[in-house]
C-alpha cells in the first residue's frame, strides 16, 4: 500500500536519506517493495524516473509544484517518478512478514525396505527396458555410408582420379596391340 504525498525538493543531503536503488524498471511498487525489504520505512521517494530512496522522517520535506515532478517511472510511464532534484514522495505501509505459527500434518505411509535381491531384479528389468541395439543407431549406420557429393568439382576430381589410375593400364594395353598388329613385330615373334 502507498499514498502519494506530492512533489518535494531534493538536495545533495537527500530529503529521503536512507537506502537507494537505481533501476531501468523502476515503479512505485518496486521502490516500495525494496524499501520494505530493507527495513520498515515510512516513506519512499522516486526521482528522475529511475531512482528510489527510503526514509522515515518528514521534517525535511519542502513542497514543490506538482508540475516539477513530471518524469514517468522507467518501468511504468503511467506512474510519476519525480524530476530533476524533485522527489515524488509516497507514504508506504510495509506488510508484517511475521507468519503466524501453524501446524501442518503430513500423512506417513510405511513401506518395507526392499531386499538386495528385489533391488537387483529391479535394476535388471530397467537395464533390459533401456537396452539399445547399437546397429540400429544412426551413429552406426552413418559409418557404413559414404556421403554423396553432387558438386561439379567433386565429380571432376573423381573422373580425373579414375583416369590417372587407368592410364598406365591403357598405355600397356595399347602397346601390346601395336606390337601384335605391326607386321615386323609379328615376324620377330614367329621366328623365335
Short mmCIF file of C-alpha atoms in Angstrom, two decimals:
data_model
loop_
_atom_site.label_atom_id
_atom_site.label_comp_id
_atom_site.label_asym_id
_atom_site.label_seq_id
_atom_site.Cartn_x
_atom_site.Cartn_y
_atom_site.Cartn_z
CA UNK A 1 0.00 0.00 0.00
CA UNK A 2 1.23 3.52 -0.78
CA UNK A 3 -0.23 7.05 -0.75
CA UNK A 4 1.11 9.87 -2.95
CA UNK A 5 2.03 12.90 -0.80
CA UNK A 6 3.21 15.18 -3.60
CA UNK A 7 6.31 16.69 -5.18
CA UNK A 8 9.17 17.76 -2.91
CA UNK A 9 12.62 19.35 -3.20
CA UNK A 10 15.67 17.08 -3.03
CA UNK A 11 19.27 18.10 -2.34
CA UNK A 12 22.72 16.58 -2.08
CA UNK A 13 21.96 15.80 1.60
CA UNK A 14 18.91 13.82 0.39
CA UNK A 15 15.42 14.58 1.62
CA UNK A 16 14.74 10.84 1.93
CA UNK A 17 18.23 9.86 3.09
CA UNK A 18 18.29 6.08 3.56
CA UNK A 19 18.78 3.17 1.17
CA UNK A 20 18.85 3.88 -2.53
CA UNK A 21 18.39 1.85 -5.66
CA UNK A 22 18.59 2.72 -9.34
CA UNK A 23 16.61 0.66 -11.83
CA UNK A 24 15.71 0.88 -15.51
CA UNK A 25 12.48 -0.88 -14.48
CA UNK A 26 11.54 1.46 -11.63
CA UNK A 27 7.92 1.59 -10.49
CA UNK A 28 6.32 2.84 -7.28
CA UNK A 29 5.63 -0.77 -6.29
CA UNK A 30 9.24 -1.81 -6.97
CA UNK A 31 10.56 1.08 -4.86
CA UNK A 32 8.06 0.36 -2.09
CA UNK A 33 8.93 -3.36 -2.00
CA UNK A 34 12.64 -2.54 -1.98
CA UNK A 35 12.32 -0.14 0.97
CA UNK A 36 10.09 -2.57 2.88
CA UNK A 37 12.64 -5.34 2.31
CA UNK A 38 15.46 -3.20 3.72
CA UNK A 39 13.56 -2.02 6.82
CA UNK A 40 10.07 -0.92 7.72
CA UNK A 41 10.46 2.55 6.23
CA UNK A 42 7.57 5.00 6.25
CA UNK A 43 8.36 7.00 3.10
CA UNK A 44 9.73 6.39 -0.37
CA UNK A 45 10.89 8.98 -2.85
CA UNK A 46 11.36 8.49 -6.58
CA UNK A 47 13.43 10.82 -8.74
CA UNK A 48 14.11 11.29 -12.50
CA UNK A 49 12.25 8.11 -13.44
CA UNK A 50 14.70 5.52 -12.12
CA UNK A 51 15.99 6.48 -8.63
CA UNK A 52 14.41 5.24 -5.39
CA UNK A 53 15.15 6.41 -1.83
CA UNK A 54 13.80 5.30 1.54
CA UNK A 55 13.25 7.18 4.80
CA UNK A 56 11.25 7.69 7.99
CA UNK A 57 11.44 11.46 8.60
CA UNK A 58 9.08 14.01 7.02
CA UNK A 59 10.56 17.16 8.62
CA UNK A 60 12.86 17.70 5.60
CA UNK A 61 10.00 17.68 3.06
CA UNK A 62 9.84 21.03 1.20
CA UNK A 63 6.79 21.08 -1.12
CA UNK A 64 7.27 21.97 -4.80
CA UNK A 65 4.76 22.40 -7.64
CA UNK A 66 3.43 19.09 -8.93
CA UNK A 67 4.50 20.17 -12.44
CA UNK A 68 8.14 19.77 -11.30
CA UNK A 69 7.60 16.00 -10.90
CA UNK A 70 6.77 15.11 -14.49
CA UNK A 71 9.08 12.13 -15.10
CA UNK A 72 7.27 8.89 -15.73
CA UNK A 73 8.74 5.87 -13.97
CA UNK A 74 11.00 3.90 -16.33
CA UNK A 75 9.12 0.68 -15.51
CA UNK A 76 5.64 2.25 -15.87
CA UNK A 77 5.27 5.60 -17.62
CA UNK A 78 1.77 5.98 -16.15
CA UNK A 79 3.32 6.49 -12.69
CA UNK A 80 5.18 9.68 -11.76
CA UNK A 81 8.75 9.28 -10.50
CA UNK A 82 9.86 12.83 -9.68
CA UNK A 83 12.02 15.18 -11.72
CA UNK A 84 15.46 16.81 -11.58
CA UNK A 85 16.20 17.31 -7.86
CA UNK A 86 12.49 16.72 -7.29
CA UNK A 87 11.05 13.73 -5.43
CA UNK A 88 7.64 12.17 -5.84
CA UNK A 89 7.14 11.10 -2.22
CA UNK A 90 4.80 8.33 -1.12
CA UNK A 91 3.81 7.18 2.35
CA UNK A 92 4.04 3.40 2.44
CA UNK A 93 2.71 0.73 4.74
CA UNK A 94 5.04 -2.27 4.80
CA UNK A 95 3.29 -5.60 5.35
CA UNK A 96 4.10 -7.51 8.51
CA UNK A 97 6.06 -10.55 7.38
CA UNK A 98 5.89 -12.38 10.71
CA UNK A 99 3.95 -15.51 9.83
CA UNK A 100 1.57 -16.83 12.41
CA UNK A 101 2.63 -20.23 13.70
CA UNK A 102 0.79 -23.08 12.03
CA UNK A 103 0.89 -26.80 12.38
CA UNK A 104 0.90 -28.99 9.32
CA UNK A 105 0.18 -32.70 9.48
CA UNK A 106 1.82 -34.80 6.82
CA UNK A 107 0.42 -38.31 6.41
CA UNK A 108 3.05 -41.01 6.57
CA UNK A 109 2.76 -44.42 4.98
CA UNK A 110 5.14 -47.14 5.95
CA UNK A 111 6.61 -49.37 3.28
CA UNK A 112 9.14 -52.11 3.96
CA UNK A 113 12.68 -51.61 2.71
CA UNK A 114 13.31 -53.83 -0.34
CA UNK A 115 15.80 -56.67 -0.07
CA UNK A 116 19.02 -56.75 -2.09
CA UNK A 117 17.56 -59.40 -4.43
CA UNK A 118 14.50 -57.21 -5.11
CA UNK A 119 16.71 -54.22 -5.87
CA UNK A 120 18.91 -56.28 -8.23
CA UNK A 121 15.81 -57.63 -10.00
CA UNK A 122 14.51 -54.09 -10.48
CA UNK A 123 17.88 -52.97 -11.87
CA UNK A 124 17.94 -55.90 -14.32
CA UNK A 125 14.40 -55.06 -15.52
CA UNK A 126 15.31 -51.43 -16.05
CA UNK A 127 18.51 -52.31 -17.93
CA UNK A 128 16.56 -54.68 -20.18
CA UNK A 129 13.97 -51.99 -20.93
CA UNK A 130 16.56 -49.37 -21.80
CA UNK A 131 18.99 -51.55 -23.76
CA UNK A 132 19.89 -50.22 -27.20
CA UNK A 133 20.74 -52.20 -30.33
CA UNK A 134 23.84 -50.30 -31.42
CA UNK A 135 23.45 -51.44 -35.05
CA UNK A 136 20.12 -49.61 -35.21
CA UNK A 137 21.55 -46.24 -34.18
CA UNK A 138 22.21 -43.55 -36.76
CA UNK A 139 25.77 -43.23 -35.48
CA UNK A 140 26.45 -46.83 -36.52
CA UNK A 141 24.53 -46.60 -39.79
CA UNK A 142 26.34 -43.42 -40.79
CA UNK A 143 29.71 -45.18 -40.54
CA UNK A 144 28.64 -47.57 -43.33
CA UNK A 145 27.57 -44.99 -45.92
CA UNK A 146 29.69 -42.57 -47.92
CA UNK A 147 28.41 -39.07 -48.17
CA UNK A 148 27.04 -38.17 -51.58
CA UNK A 149 28.59 -35.07 -53.13
CA UNK A 150 26.91 -33.64 -56.24
CA UNK A 151 29.25 -30.70 -56.73
CA UNK A 152 30.87 -30.43 -60.17
CA UNK A 153 34.35 -30.16 -58.66
CA UNK A 154 33.96 -33.43 -56.77
CA UNK A 155 32.75 -35.20 -59.93
CA UNK A 156 35.72 -33.81 -61.89
CA UNK A 157 38.16 -34.96 -59.21
CA UNK A 158 36.59 -38.42 -59.31
CA UNK A 159 36.86 -38.69 -63.09
CA UNK A 160 40.47 -37.46 -63.11
CA UNK A 161 41.31 -39.93 -60.35
CA UNK A 162 39.89 -42.82 -62.35
CA UNK A 163 41.81 -41.74 -65.46
CA UNK A 164 45.08 -41.46 -63.52
CA UNK A 165 44.62 -44.98 -62.17
CA UNK A 166 43.57 -46.48 -65.53
CA UNK A 167 46.05 -44.60 -67.76
CA UNK A 168 49.05 -46.95 -67.18
CA UNK A 169 46.88 -49.99 -67.96
CA UNK A 170 45.52 -48.36 -71.11
CA UNK A 171 49.06 -47.49 -72.30
CA UNK A 172 50.29 -51.06 -71.71
CA UNK A 173 47.26 -52.47 -73.47
CA UNK A 174 47.77 -50.19 -76.49
CA UNK A 175 51.47 -51.10 -76.66
CA UNK A 176 50.55 -54.78 -76.71
CA UNK A 177 48.04 -54.22 -79.50
CA UNK A 178 50.57 -52.20 -81.55
CA UNK A 179 53.16 -54.90 -81.06
CA UNK A 180 50.77 -57.65 -82.07
CA UNK A 181 49.36 -55.81 -85.10
CA UNK A 182 52.60 -54.49 -86.63
CA UNK A 183 53.94 -56.88 -89.36
CA UNK A 184 57.61 -56.61 -88.36
CA UNK A 185 56.87 -57.33 -84.77
CA UNK A 186 54.81 -60.39 -85.71
CA UNK A 187 57.65 -61.85 -87.81
CA UNK A 188 60.05 -61.48 -84.91
CA UNK A 189 57.60 -63.28 -82.68
CA UNK A 190 57.11 -66.14 -85.18
CA UNK A 191 60.85 -66.81 -85.67
CA UNK A 192 61.52 -67.14 -82.03
#
